């Protein structure tokens, strides 16, 4: 069976919703960022600090290739992963890509106290988020096979994904 890749902006719920889908469908869940942290034995923050964003993107690309070799996984992609064509290409055709669509205002609220995402640790966080969100949304939409609204609770969103894809519960 193919993998299901959840994509979307930071804070859209990829990991929480992904875990819930996995539990309900008996599939295995993989969080791409955690996979990278374990493989590199460093936190995402440490990877950004040591290798810069470009270094992180190369590591992330390797992770996409490795995970796409596996089957039946529910994968929560990193928020930037599917905005790069080389990563979308890895999954396209073989796996099913689902965008969790959440408005910027909701994302802002969810990430108001975030300390873990290197791209948001800056005084102009609000402007950066808007710029990134506007730039990325068309890319997520281009990569996605399905678009599911993700504003509701993680459990309801998980059921929306399960229904949209016709997955067995
Ligand atoms: C990133 C999102 C993060 C993580 C890294 C970069 C991004 O993942 O991969 O901080 O570029 O949007 P989450 O979407 O899980 O926060």
PDB file of C-alpha atoms and ligand atoms in Angstrom:
ATOM      1  CA  UNK A   1       0.000   0.000   0.000  1.00  0.00           C
ATOM      2  CA  UNK A   2       1.169   3.512  -0.693  1.00  0.00           C
ATOM      3  CA  UNK A   3       2.190   6.065   1.926  1.00  0.00           C
ATOM      4  CA  UNK A   4       0.042   9.015   2.905  1.00  0.00           C
ATOM      5  CA  UNK A   5       1.994  12.252   3.162  1.00  0.00           C
ATOM      6  CA  UNK A   6       0.478  15.075   5.201  1.00  0.00           C
ATOM      7  CA  UNK A   7       1.754  18.470   4.136  1.00  0.00           C
ATOM      8  CA  UNK A   8       0.971  22.057   5.051  1.00  0.00           C
ATOM      9  CA  UNK A   9       2.274  25.027   6.963  1.00  0.00           C
ATOM     10  CA  UNK A  10       3.940  24.754  10.381  1.00  0.00           C
ATOM     11  CA  UNK A  11       1.239  24.349  12.992  1.00  0.00           C
ATOM     12  CA  UNK A  12      -1.421  22.984  10.623  1.00  0.00           C
ATOM     13  CA  UNK A  13      -1.609  19.763  12.672  1.00  0.00           C
ATOM     14  CA  UNK A  14       0.306  17.285  10.497  1.00  0.00           C
ATOM     15  CA  UNK A  15       1.750  15.334  13.437  1.00  0.00           C
ATOM     16  CA  UNK A  16      -1.306  15.257  15.700  1.00  0.00           C
ATOM     17  CA  UNK A  17      -3.693  14.465  12.868  1.00  0.00           C
ATOM     18  CA  UNK A  18      -1.229  11.943  11.400  1.00  0.00           C
ATOM     19  CA  UNK A  19      -0.988  10.036  14.690  1.00  0.00           C
ATOM     20  CA  UNK A  20      -4.744   9.949  14.919  1.00  0.00           C
ATOM     21  CA  UNK A  21      -5.159   8.634  11.345  1.00  0.00           C
ATOM     22  CA  UNK A  22      -2.517   5.980  12.046  1.00  0.00           C
ATOM     23  CA  UNK A  23      -4.314   4.822  15.196  1.00  0.00           C
ATOM     24  CA  UNK A  24      -7.657   4.629  13.444  1.00  0.00           C
ATOM     25  CA  UNK A  25      -6.387   2.805  10.347  1.00  0.00           C
ATOM     26  CA  UNK A  26      -3.773   0.560  11.963  1.00  0.00           C
ATOM     27  CA  UNK A  27      -0.981   2.099   9.925  1.00  0.00           C
ATOM     28  CA  UNK A  28       2.424   3.150  11.200  1.00  0.00           C
ATOM     29  CA  UNK A  29       3.076   6.868  11.791  1.00  0.00           C
ATOM     30  CA  UNK A  30       6.361   8.623  11.006  1.00  0.00           C
ATOM     31  CA  UNK A  31       7.107  12.239  11.851  1.00  0.00           C
ATOM     32  CA  UNK A  32       9.668  13.374   9.270  1.00  0.00           C
ATOM     33  CA  UNK A  33      11.322  15.895  11.617  1.00  0.00           C
ATOM     34  CA  UNK A  34      11.692  13.268  14.359  1.00  0.00           C
ATOM     35  CA  UNK A  35      13.040  10.798  11.792  1.00  0.00           C
ATOM     36  CA  UNK A  36      15.674  13.404  10.806  1.00  0.00           C
ATOM     37  CA  UNK A  37      16.514  14.209  14.446  1.00  0.00           C
ATOM     38  CA  UNK A  38      17.046  10.550  15.257  1.00  0.00           C
ATOM     39  CA  UNK A  39      19.085   9.916  12.140  1.00  0.00           C
ATOM     40  CA  UNK A  40      21.334  12.946  12.681  1.00  0.00           C
ATOM     41  CA  UNK A  41      21.293  12.655  16.457  1.00  0.00           C
ATOM     42  CA  UNK A  42      20.613  16.419  16.639  1.00  0.00           C
ATOM     43  CA  UNK A  43      17.534  18.556  17.119  1.00  0.00           C
ATOM     44  CA  UNK A  44      16.132  20.487  14.127  1.00  0.00           C
ATOM     45  CA  UNK A  45      17.343  23.681  15.844  1.00  0.00           C
ATOM     46  CA  UNK A  46      20.872  22.258  16.111  1.00  0.00           C
ATOM     47  CA  UNK A  47      20.831  21.158  12.460  1.00  0.00           C
ATOM     48  CA  UNK A  48      19.809  24.674  11.333  1.00  0.00           C
ATOM     49  CA  UNK A  49      22.507  26.188  13.574  1.00  0.00           C
ATOM     50  CA  UNK A  50      25.246  23.867  12.348  1.00  0.00           C
ATOM     51  CA  UNK A  51      24.384  23.363   8.662  1.00  0.00           C
ATOM     52  CA  UNK A  52      22.127  26.342   7.884  1.00  0.00           C
ATOM     53  CA  UNK A  53      18.761  26.028   6.186  1.00  0.00           C
ATOM     54  CA  UNK A  54      20.309  24.728   2.938  1.00  0.00           C
ATOM     55  CA  UNK A  55      22.052  21.930   4.834  1.00  0.00           C
ATOM     56  CA  UNK A  56      18.793  21.049   6.554  1.00  0.00           C
ATOM     57  CA  UNK A  57      16.974  20.943   3.179  1.00  0.00           C
ATOM     58  CA  UNK A  58      19.508  18.442   1.815  1.00  0.00           C
ATOM     59  CA  UNK A  59      19.060  16.212   4.865  1.00  0.00           C
ATOM     60  CA  UNK A  60      15.286  16.580   4.506  1.00  0.00           C
ATOM     61  CA  UNK A  61      15.470  15.564   0.848  1.00  0.00           C
ATOM     62  CA  UNK A  62      17.370  12.393   1.789  1.00  0.00           C
ATOM     63  CA  UNK A  63      14.690  11.657   4.405  1.00  0.00           C
ATOM     64  CA  UNK A  64      11.961  12.026   1.752  1.00  0.00           C
ATOM     65  CA  UNK A  65      13.753   9.544  -0.504  1.00  0.00           C
ATOM     66  CA  UNK A  66      14.289   7.041   2.312  1.00  0.00           C
ATOM     67  CA  UNK A  67      10.714   7.237   3.585  1.00  0.00           C
ATOM     68  CA  UNK A  68       9.266   6.889   0.096  1.00  0.00           C
ATOM     69  CA  UNK A  69      10.988   3.506  -0.163  1.00  0.00           C
ATOM     70  CA  UNK A  70       8.744   2.276   2.637  1.00  0.00           C
ATOM     71  CA  UNK A  71       5.066   1.374   2.457  1.00  0.00           C
ATOM     72  CA  UNK A  72       1.756   2.000   4.206  1.00  0.00           C
ATOM     73  CA  UNK A  73       3.096   4.812   6.370  1.00  0.00           C
ATOM     74  CA  UNK A  74       1.278   7.922   7.506  1.00  0.00           C
ATOM     75  CA  UNK A  75       4.007  10.554   7.190  1.00  0.00           C
ATOM     76  CA  UNK A  76       3.854  14.038   8.700  1.00  0.00           C
ATOM     77  CA  UNK A  77       6.176  15.972   6.369  1.00  0.00           C
ATOM     78  CA  UNK A  78       8.130  18.973   7.624  1.00  0.00           C
ATOM     79  CA  UNK A  79       6.342  22.247   6.830  1.00  0.00           C
ATOM     80  CA  UNK A  80       8.862  23.166   4.127  1.00  0.00           C
ATOM     81  CA  UNK A  81       9.345  19.746   2.558  1.00  0.00           C
ATOM     82  CA  UNK A  82       6.592  19.716  -0.052  1.00  0.00           C
ATOM     83  CA  UNK A  83       7.363  23.272  -1.174  1.00  0.00           C
ATOM     84  CA  UNK A  84      10.424  21.896  -2.940  1.00  0.00           C
ATOM     85  CA  UNK A  85       9.769  20.308  -6.303  1.00  0.00           C
ATOM     86  CA  UNK A  86      12.504  17.711  -5.808  1.00  0.00           C
ATOM     87  CA  UNK A  87      10.625  16.388  -2.744  1.00  0.00           C
ATOM     88  CA  UNK A  88       7.185  16.521  -4.359  1.00  0.00           C
ATOM     89  CA  UNK A  89       8.675  14.541  -7.241  1.00  0.00           C
ATOM     90  CA  UNK A  90       9.851  11.808  -4.881  1.00  0.00           C
ATOM     91  CA  UNK A  91       6.306  11.120  -3.662  1.00  0.00           C
ATOM     92  CA  UNK A  92       4.224  12.085  -6.698  1.00  0.00           C
ATOM     93  CA  UNK A  93       2.473   9.234  -8.460  1.00  0.00           C
ATOM     94  CA  UNK A  94       3.529   6.674  -5.866  1.00  0.00           C
ATOM     95  CA  UNK A  95       2.175   8.089  -2.614  1.00  0.00           C
ATOM     96  CA  UNK A  96      -0.894  10.157  -1.738  1.00  0.00           C
ATOM     97  CA  UNK A  97      -0.207  13.753  -0.718  1.00  0.00           C
ATOM     98  CA  UNK A  98      -2.778  15.495   1.480  1.00  0.00           C
ATOM     99  CA  UNK A  99      -2.716  19.208   2.306  1.00  0.00           C
ATOM    100  CA  UNK A 100      -4.119  20.161   5.708  1.00  0.00           C
ATOM    101  CA  UNK A 101      -5.547  23.553   4.878  1.00  0.00           C
ATOM    102  CA  UNK A 102      -5.602  25.935   7.853  1.00  0.00           C
ATOM    103  CA  UNK A 103      -6.005  29.747   7.654  1.00  0.00           C
ATOM    104  CA  UNK A 104      -3.030  31.892   8.607  1.00  0.00           C
ATOM    105  CA  UNK A 105      -4.834  33.461  11.570  1.00  0.00           C
ATOM    106  CA  UNK A 106      -5.391  30.044  13.172  1.00  0.00           C
ATOM    107  CA  UNK A 107      -1.765  29.101  12.539  1.00  0.00           C
ATOM    108  CA  UNK A 108      -0.617  32.351  14.128  1.00  0.00           C
ATOM    109  CA  UNK A 109      -2.642  31.595  17.240  1.00  0.00           C
ATOM    110  CA  UNK A 110      -1.392  28.019  17.473  1.00  0.00           C
ATOM    111  CA  UNK A 111       2.241  29.088  17.112  1.00  0.00           C
ATOM    112  CA  UNK A 112       2.080  32.188  19.299  1.00  0.00           C
ATOM    113  CA  UNK A 113       4.457  30.726  21.906  1.00  0.00           C
ATOM    114  CA  UNK A 114       6.525  28.485  19.648  1.00  0.00           C
ATOM    115  CA  UNK A 115      10.192  28.111  20.552  1.00  0.00           C
ATOM    116  CA  UNK A 116      11.039  25.074  18.450  1.00  0.00           C
ATOM    117  CA  UNK A 117      10.870  26.270  14.867  1.00  0.00           C
ATOM    118  CA  UNK A 118      14.085  27.993  13.791  1.00  0.00           C
ATOM    119  CA  UNK A 119      12.377  29.959  10.996  1.00  0.00           C
ATOM    120  CA  UNK A 120      10.078  31.684  13.491  1.00  0.00           C
ATOM    121  CA  UNK A 121      12.556  32.713  16.197  1.00  0.00           C
ATOM    122  CA  UNK A 122      12.801  36.347  15.141  1.00  0.00           C
ATOM    123  CA  UNK A 123      11.230  39.667  16.071  1.00  0.00           C
ATOM    124  CA  UNK A 124       9.501  40.072  12.689  1.00  0.00           C
ATOM    125  CA  UNK A 125       7.879  36.612  13.034  1.00  0.00           C
ATOM    126  CA  UNK A 126       4.433  37.920  12.026  1.00  0.00           C
ATOM    127  CA  UNK A 127       5.584  39.338   8.697  1.00  0.00           C
ATOM    128  CA  UNK A 128       7.803  36.336   7.972  1.00  0.00           C
ATOM    129  CA  UNK A 129       4.885  33.986   8.585  1.00  0.00           C
ATOM    130  CA  UNK A 130       2.636  35.861   6.198  1.00  0.00           C
ATOM    131  CA  UNK A 131       5.299  36.033   3.504  1.00  0.00           C
ATOM    132  CA  UNK A 132       6.107  32.315   3.823  1.00  0.00           C
ATOM    133  CA  UNK A 133       2.434  31.323   3.985  1.00  0.00           C
ATOM    134  CA  UNK A 134       1.568  33.268   0.809  1.00  0.00           C
ATOM    135  CA  UNK A 135       4.586  31.896  -1.015  1.00  0.00           C
ATOM    136  CA  UNK A 136       4.059  28.314   0.061  1.00  0.00           C
ATOM    137  CA  UNK A 137       0.318  27.817  -0.268  1.00  0.00           C
ATOM    138  CA  UNK A 138       0.353  27.567  -4.115  1.00  0.00           C
ATOM    139  CA  UNK A 139       3.175  25.028  -3.852  1.00  0.00           C
ATOM    140  CA  UNK A 140       1.301  22.845  -1.369  1.00  0.00           C
ATOM    141  CA  UNK A 141      -1.751  23.022  -3.611  1.00  0.00           C
ATOM    142  CA  UNK A 142       0.291  22.008  -6.645  1.00  0.00           C
ATOM    143  CA  UNK A 143       1.785  19.028  -4.798  1.00  0.00           C
ATOM    144  CA  UNK A 144      -1.410  17.791  -3.111  1.00  0.00           C
ATOM    145  CA  UNK A 145      -3.717  15.064  -4.406  1.00  0.00           C
ATOM    146  CA  UNK A 146      -6.296  15.997  -1.739  1.00  0.00           C
ATOM    147  CA  UNK A 147      -7.004  19.157   0.229  1.00  0.00           C
ATOM    148  CA  UNK A 148      -8.673  18.737   3.627  1.00  0.00           C
ATOM    149  CA  UNK A 149      -9.746  21.557   5.954  1.00  0.00           C
ATOM    150  CA  UNK A 150      -7.721  21.339   9.154  1.00  0.00           C
ATOM    151  CA  UNK A 151      -9.291  23.947  11.426  1.00  0.00           C
ATOM    152  CA  UNK A 152     -11.369  21.539  13.436  1.00  0.00           C
ATOM    153  CA  UNK A 153     -10.147  19.216  16.215  1.00  0.00           C
ATOM    154  CA  UNK A 154      -7.389  16.723  15.276  1.00  0.00           C
ATOM    155  CA  UNK A 155      -9.840  13.816  15.582  1.00  0.00           C
ATOM    156  CA  UNK A 156     -12.424  15.395  13.281  1.00  0.00           C
ATOM    157  CA  UNK A 157      -9.707  16.335  10.797  1.00  0.00           C
ATOM    158  CA  UNK A 158      -8.334  12.780  10.946  1.00  0.00           C
ATOM    159  CA  UNK A 159     -11.801  11.454  10.051  1.00  0.00           C
ATOM    160  CA  UNK A 160     -12.079  13.985   7.212  1.00  0.00           C
ATOM    161  CA  UNK A 161      -8.808  12.645   5.763  1.00  0.00           C
ATOM    162  CA  UNK A 162      -9.899   9.035   6.233  1.00  0.00           C
ATOM    163  CA  UNK A 163     -13.216   9.754   4.489  1.00  0.00           C
ATOM    164  CA  UNK A 164     -11.664  11.825   1.676  1.00  0.00           C
ATOM    165  CA  UNK A 165      -9.198   9.042   0.873  1.00  0.00           C
ATOM    166  CA  UNK A 166     -11.630   6.204   1.514  1.00  0.00           C
ATOM    167  CA  UNK A 167      -9.243   4.535   3.986  1.00  0.00           C
ATOM    168  CA  UNK A 168     -10.333   1.451   5.897  1.00  0.00           C
ATOM    169  CA  UNK A 169     -10.935   2.083   9.602  1.00  0.00           C
TER     170      UNK A 169
HETATM  171  C1  LIG B   1       9.898  23.914   8.686  1.00  0.00           C
HETATM  172  C2  LIG B   1       8.933  23.274   9.422  1.00  0.00           C
HETATM  173  C3  LIG B   1       9.263  22.395  10.539  1.00  0.00           C
HETATM  174  C4  LIG B   1      10.676  21.836  10.412  1.00  0.00           C
HETATM  175  C5  LIG B   1      11.647  22.953  10.219  1.00  0.00           C
HETATM  176  C6  LIG B   1      11.357  23.752   8.941  1.00  0.00           C
HETATM  177  C7  LIG B   1       9.461  24.787   7.569  1.00  0.00           C
HETATM  178  O1  LIG B   1       8.312  21.314  10.580  1.00  0.00           O
HETATM  179  O2  LIG B   1      10.764  20.909   9.360  1.00  0.00           O
HETATM  180  O3  LIG B   1      11.588  23.776  11.340  1.00  0.00           O
HETATM  181  O4  LIG B   1      10.283  25.142   6.705  1.00  0.00           O
HETATM  182  O5  LIG B   1       8.251  25.120   7.527  1.00  0.00           O
HETATM  183  P1  LIG B   1       6.792  21.496  11.140  1.00  0.00           P
HETATM  184  O6  LIG B   1       5.935  21.900   9.998  1.00  0.00           O
HETATM  185  O7  LIG B   1       6.469  20.148  11.625  1.00  0.00           O
HETATM  186  O8  LIG B   1       6.840  22.509  12.202  1.00  0.00           O
END
